[in-house]
Amino acid sequence: QVQLVESGGESVQAGGSLRLSCAASGDISSRRCVAWFRQTPGKEREGVASIYTRAGRTYYTDSVKGRFTISQDNETNTVYLQMNNLKPEDTAMYYCAANSYCVTTRIDDRDFPHWGQGTQVTVSS
């Protein structure tokens, strides 16, 4: 059993920054890969970034490269998503998800069996 709890979402102005946190617990082998997804009403869920926690290897979707950074704190079992230069199109519910492995070429929600409840990020212009 894996538990994921997101926090850190709030409303910010365009150009601002936020750091989201994903506190993970439970079977460590089932959460070797942790990813952040986002979703807005009426749209498909989009993979934003992932990290393979055993090696620190990361992957980003093109729209956030250079602005978002995923990182981990192994002592607290927390994965972070640092979001800089936020844009109104970054507005979404952000979810943390976990799997036992990372696919190196994509972030697909079908690969992730464990999910948190989400945290809302709103970016105003």
PDB file of C-alpha atoms in Angstrom:
ATOM      1  CA  GLN A   1       0.000   0.000   0.000  1.00  0.00           C
ATOM      2  CA  VAL A   2       1.308   3.432  -0.972  1.00  0.00           C
ATOM      3  CA  GLN A   3       0.037   6.743   0.362  1.00  0.00           C
ATOM      4  CA  LEU A   4       0.730  10.048  -1.340  1.00  0.00           C
ATOM      5  CA  VAL A   5      -0.197  13.442   0.082  1.00  0.00           C
ATOM      6  CA  GLU A   6       0.283  16.608  -1.944  1.00  0.00           C
ATOM      7  CA  SER A   7       0.564  20.120  -0.574  1.00  0.00           C
ATOM      8  CA  GLY A   8       1.733  23.566  -1.597  1.00  0.00           C
ATOM      9  CA  GLY A   9      -0.822  24.576  -4.185  1.00  0.00           C
ATOM     10  CA  GLU A  10      -2.185  28.122  -4.035  1.00  0.00           C
ATOM     11  CA  SER A  11      -3.021  31.154  -6.128  1.00  0.00           C
ATOM     12  CA  VAL A  12      -0.135  33.196  -7.525  1.00  0.00           C
ATOM     13  CA  GLN A  13       0.498  35.896 -10.099  1.00  0.00           C
ATOM     14  CA  ALA A  14       2.029  35.077 -13.460  1.00  0.00           C
ATOM     15  CA  GLY A  15       5.804  35.039 -13.211  1.00  0.00           C
ATOM     16  CA  GLY A  16       5.701  33.821  -9.636  1.00  0.00           C
ATOM     17  CA  SER A  17       6.928  30.579  -8.105  1.00  0.00           C
ATOM     18  CA  LEU A  18       5.509  27.725  -6.079  1.00  0.00           C
ATOM     19  CA  ARG A  19       6.906  24.549  -4.610  1.00  0.00           C
ATOM     20  CA  LEU A  20       4.632  21.537  -4.427  1.00  0.00           C
ATOM     21  CA  SER A  21       5.357  18.679  -2.042  1.00  0.00           C
ATOM     22  CA  CYS A  22       4.420  15.021  -2.263  1.00  0.00           C
ATOM     23  CA  ALA A  23       4.860  13.105   0.987  1.00  0.00           C
ATOM     24  CA  ALA A  24       5.083   9.396   0.273  1.00  0.00           C
ATOM     25  CA  SER A  25       4.748   6.396   2.564  1.00  0.00           C
ATOM     26  CA  GLY A  26       4.185   2.679   2.274  1.00  0.00           C
ATOM     27  CA  ASP A  27       5.876  -0.009   0.234  1.00  0.00           C
ATOM     28  CA  ILE A  28       9.068   1.607  -1.025  1.00  0.00           C
ATOM     29  CA  SER A  29       9.447  -0.768  -3.976  1.00  0.00           C
ATOM     30  CA  SER A  30       6.100   0.423  -5.312  1.00  0.00           C
ATOM     31  CA  ARG A  31       7.145   4.084  -5.368  1.00  0.00           C
ATOM     32  CA  ARG A  32      10.545   4.023  -7.033  1.00  0.00           C
ATOM     33  CA  CYS A  33       9.157   6.341  -9.670  1.00  0.00           C
ATOM     34  CA  VAL A  34       7.253   9.432  -8.579  1.00  0.00           C
ATOM     35  CA  ALA A  35       5.633  11.770 -11.044  1.00  0.00           C
ATOM     36  CA  TRP A  36       3.619  14.937 -11.108  1.00  0.00           C
ATOM     37  CA  PHE A  37       0.569  15.245 -13.319  1.00  0.00           C
ATOM     38  CA  ARG A  38      -1.855  18.086 -13.851  1.00  0.00           C
ATOM     39  CA  GLN A  39      -5.395  18.311 -15.076  1.00  0.00           C
ATOM     40  CA  THR A  40      -7.881  21.045 -15.894  1.00  0.00           C
ATOM     41  CA  PRO A  41     -11.624  20.470 -16.305  1.00  0.00           C
ATOM     42  CA  GLY A  42     -12.500  18.939 -19.644  1.00  0.00           C
ATOM     43  CA  LYS A  43      -8.912  18.058 -20.509  1.00  0.00           C
ATOM     44  CA  GLU A  44      -6.859  14.910 -20.252  1.00  0.00           C
ATOM     45  CA  ARG A  45      -4.422  14.522 -17.419  1.00  0.00           C
ATOM     46  CA  GLU A  46      -0.930  15.625 -18.459  1.00  0.00           C
ATOM     47  CA  GLY A  47       2.337  14.229 -17.153  1.00  0.00           C
ATOM     48  CA  VAL A  48       4.598  17.085 -16.051  1.00  0.00           C
ATOM     49  CA  ALA A  49       7.725  15.566 -14.517  1.00  0.00           C
ATOM     50  CA  SER A  50       8.988  12.311 -13.078  1.00  0.00           C
ATOM     51  CA  ILE A  51      11.898  11.155 -10.979  1.00  0.00           C
ATOM     52  CA  TYR A  52      13.359   7.694 -10.530  1.00  0.00           C
ATOM     53  CA  THR A  53      14.180   7.898  -6.863  1.00  0.00           C
ATOM     54  CA  ARG A  54      16.923   5.261  -6.803  1.00  0.00           C
ATOM     55  CA  ALA A  55      19.059   7.128  -9.330  1.00  0.00           C
ATOM     56  CA  GLY A  56      17.661  10.664  -9.297  1.00  0.00           C
ATOM     57  CA  ARG A  57      16.983  10.448 -13.003  1.00  0.00           C
ATOM     58  CA  THR A  58      14.382  12.980 -14.135  1.00  0.00           C
ATOM     59  CA  TYR A  59      12.099  13.540 -17.090  1.00  0.00           C
ATOM     60  CA  TYR A  60      10.069  16.608 -18.058  1.00  0.00           C
ATOM     61  CA  THR A  61       7.373  17.349 -20.539  1.00  0.00           C
ATOM     62  CA  ASP A  62       8.461  19.981 -23.057  1.00  0.00           C
ATOM     63  CA  SER A  63       6.099  22.704 -21.836  1.00  0.00           C
ATOM     64  CA  VAL A  64       7.786  22.917 -18.417  1.00  0.00           C
ATOM     65  CA  LYS A  65      11.440  22.337 -19.283  1.00  0.00           C
ATOM     66  CA  GLY A  66      13.588  25.120 -17.874  1.00  0.00           C
ATOM     67  CA  ARG A  67      10.822  26.302 -15.529  1.00  0.00           C
ATOM     68  CA  PHE A  68       9.967  23.287 -13.343  1.00  0.00           C
ATOM     69  CA  THR A  69      12.341  21.125 -11.344  1.00  0.00           C
ATOM     70  CA  ILE A  70      11.491  17.815  -9.690  1.00  0.00           C
ATOM     71  CA  SER A  71      13.621  16.726  -6.757  1.00  0.00           C
ATOM     72  CA  GLN A  72      13.564  14.373  -3.803  1.00  0.00           C
ATOM     73  CA  ASP A  73      14.428  14.284  -0.130  1.00  0.00           C
ATOM     74  CA  ASN A  74      15.109  10.652   0.743  1.00  0.00           C
ATOM     75  CA  GLU A  75      15.199  11.331   4.481  1.00  0.00           C
ATOM     76  CA  THR A  76      11.626  12.589   4.533  1.00  0.00           C
ATOM     77  CA  ASN A  77      10.358  10.539   1.557  1.00  0.00           C
ATOM     78  CA  THR A  78       9.190  13.723  -0.084  1.00  0.00           C
ATOM     79  CA  VAL A  79       9.245  14.632  -3.759  1.00  0.00           C
ATOM     80  CA  TYR A  80       9.096  18.290  -4.687  1.00  0.00           C
ATOM     81  CA  LEU A  81       8.056  20.164  -7.794  1.00  0.00           C
ATOM     82  CA  GLN A  82       9.616  23.607  -7.915  1.00  0.00           C
ATOM     83  CA  MET A  83       7.684  25.738 -10.385  1.00  0.00           C
ATOM     84  CA  ASN A  84       9.177  29.030 -11.549  1.00  0.00           C
ATOM     85  CA  ASN A  85       8.017  31.653 -14.030  1.00  0.00           C
ATOM     86  CA  LEU A  86       4.472  30.373 -13.732  1.00  0.00           C
ATOM     87  CA  LYS A  87       2.034  31.100 -16.530  1.00  0.00           C
ATOM     88  CA  PRO A  88      -1.783  31.180 -16.534  1.00  0.00           C
ATOM     89  CA  GLU A  89      -1.738  27.991 -18.614  1.00  0.00           C
ATOM     90  CA  ASP A  90      -0.077  26.222 -15.669  1.00  0.00           C
ATOM     91  CA  THR A  91      -3.347  26.559 -13.763  1.00  0.00           C
ATOM     92  CA  ALA A  92      -4.548  23.064 -12.903  1.00  0.00           C
ATOM     93  CA  MET A  93      -5.043  20.482 -10.209  1.00  0.00           C
ATOM     94  CA  TYR A  94      -1.663  18.899  -9.644  1.00  0.00           C
ATOM     95  CA  TYR A  95      -1.411  15.253  -8.656  1.00  0.00           C
ATOM     96  CA  CYS A  96       1.428  13.145  -7.359  1.00  0.00           C
ATOM     97  CA  ALA A  97       1.605   9.541  -8.554  1.00  0.00           C
ATOM     98  CA  ALA A  98       3.885   6.583  -7.919  1.00  0.00           C
ATOM     99  CA  ASN A  99       4.938   3.403  -9.646  1.00  0.00           C
ATOM    100  CA  SER A 100       7.624   0.801  -9.215  1.00  0.00           C
ATOM    101  CA  TYR A 101       9.465   1.921 -12.355  1.00  0.00           C
ATOM    102  CA  CYS A 102       9.847   4.938 -14.632  1.00  0.00           C
ATOM    103  CA  VAL A 103       9.438   4.857 -18.387  1.00  0.00           C
ATOM    104  CA  THR A 104      12.267   7.031 -19.645  1.00  0.00           C
ATOM    105  CA  THR A 105      10.515   8.438 -22.699  1.00  0.00           C
ATOM    106  CA  ARG A 106       7.106   9.446 -21.418  1.00  0.00           C
ATOM    107  CA  ILE A 107       4.951  10.194 -18.381  1.00  0.00           C
ATOM    108  CA  ASP A 108       1.698   8.325 -18.930  1.00  0.00           C
ATOM    109  CA  ASP A 109      -0.957   8.134 -16.243  1.00  0.00           C
ATOM    110  CA  ARG A 110      -1.733   4.547 -17.295  1.00  0.00           C
ATOM    111  CA  ASP A 111       1.651   3.535 -15.877  1.00  0.00           C
ATOM    112  CA  PHE A 112       0.875   4.783 -12.355  1.00  0.00           C
ATOM    113  CA  PRO A 113      -1.327   2.787  -9.948  1.00  0.00           C
ATOM    114  CA  HIS A 114      -0.910   5.018  -6.872  1.00  0.00           C
ATOM    115  CA  TRP A 115      -2.295   8.564  -6.681  1.00  0.00           C
ATOM    116  CA  GLY A 116      -2.698  11.399  -4.249  1.00  0.00           C
ATOM    117  CA  GLN A 117      -5.747  13.615  -3.877  1.00  0.00           C
ATOM    118  CA  GLY A 118      -4.292  16.632  -5.641  1.00  0.00           C
ATOM    119  CA  THR A 119      -3.478  20.252  -4.857  1.00  0.00           C
ATOM    120  CA  GLN A 120      -4.830  23.227  -6.794  1.00  0.00           C
ATOM    121  CA  VAL A 121      -2.531  25.704  -8.505  1.00  0.00           C
ATOM    122  CA  THR A 122      -4.058  28.881  -9.912  1.00  0.00           C
ATOM    123  CA  VAL A 123      -1.970  31.398 -11.861  1.00  0.00           C
ATOM    124  CA  SER A 124      -3.538  34.733 -12.651  1.00  0.00           C
ATOM    125  CA  SER A 125      -2.364  37.158 -15.322  1.00  0.00           C
TER     126      SER A 125
END
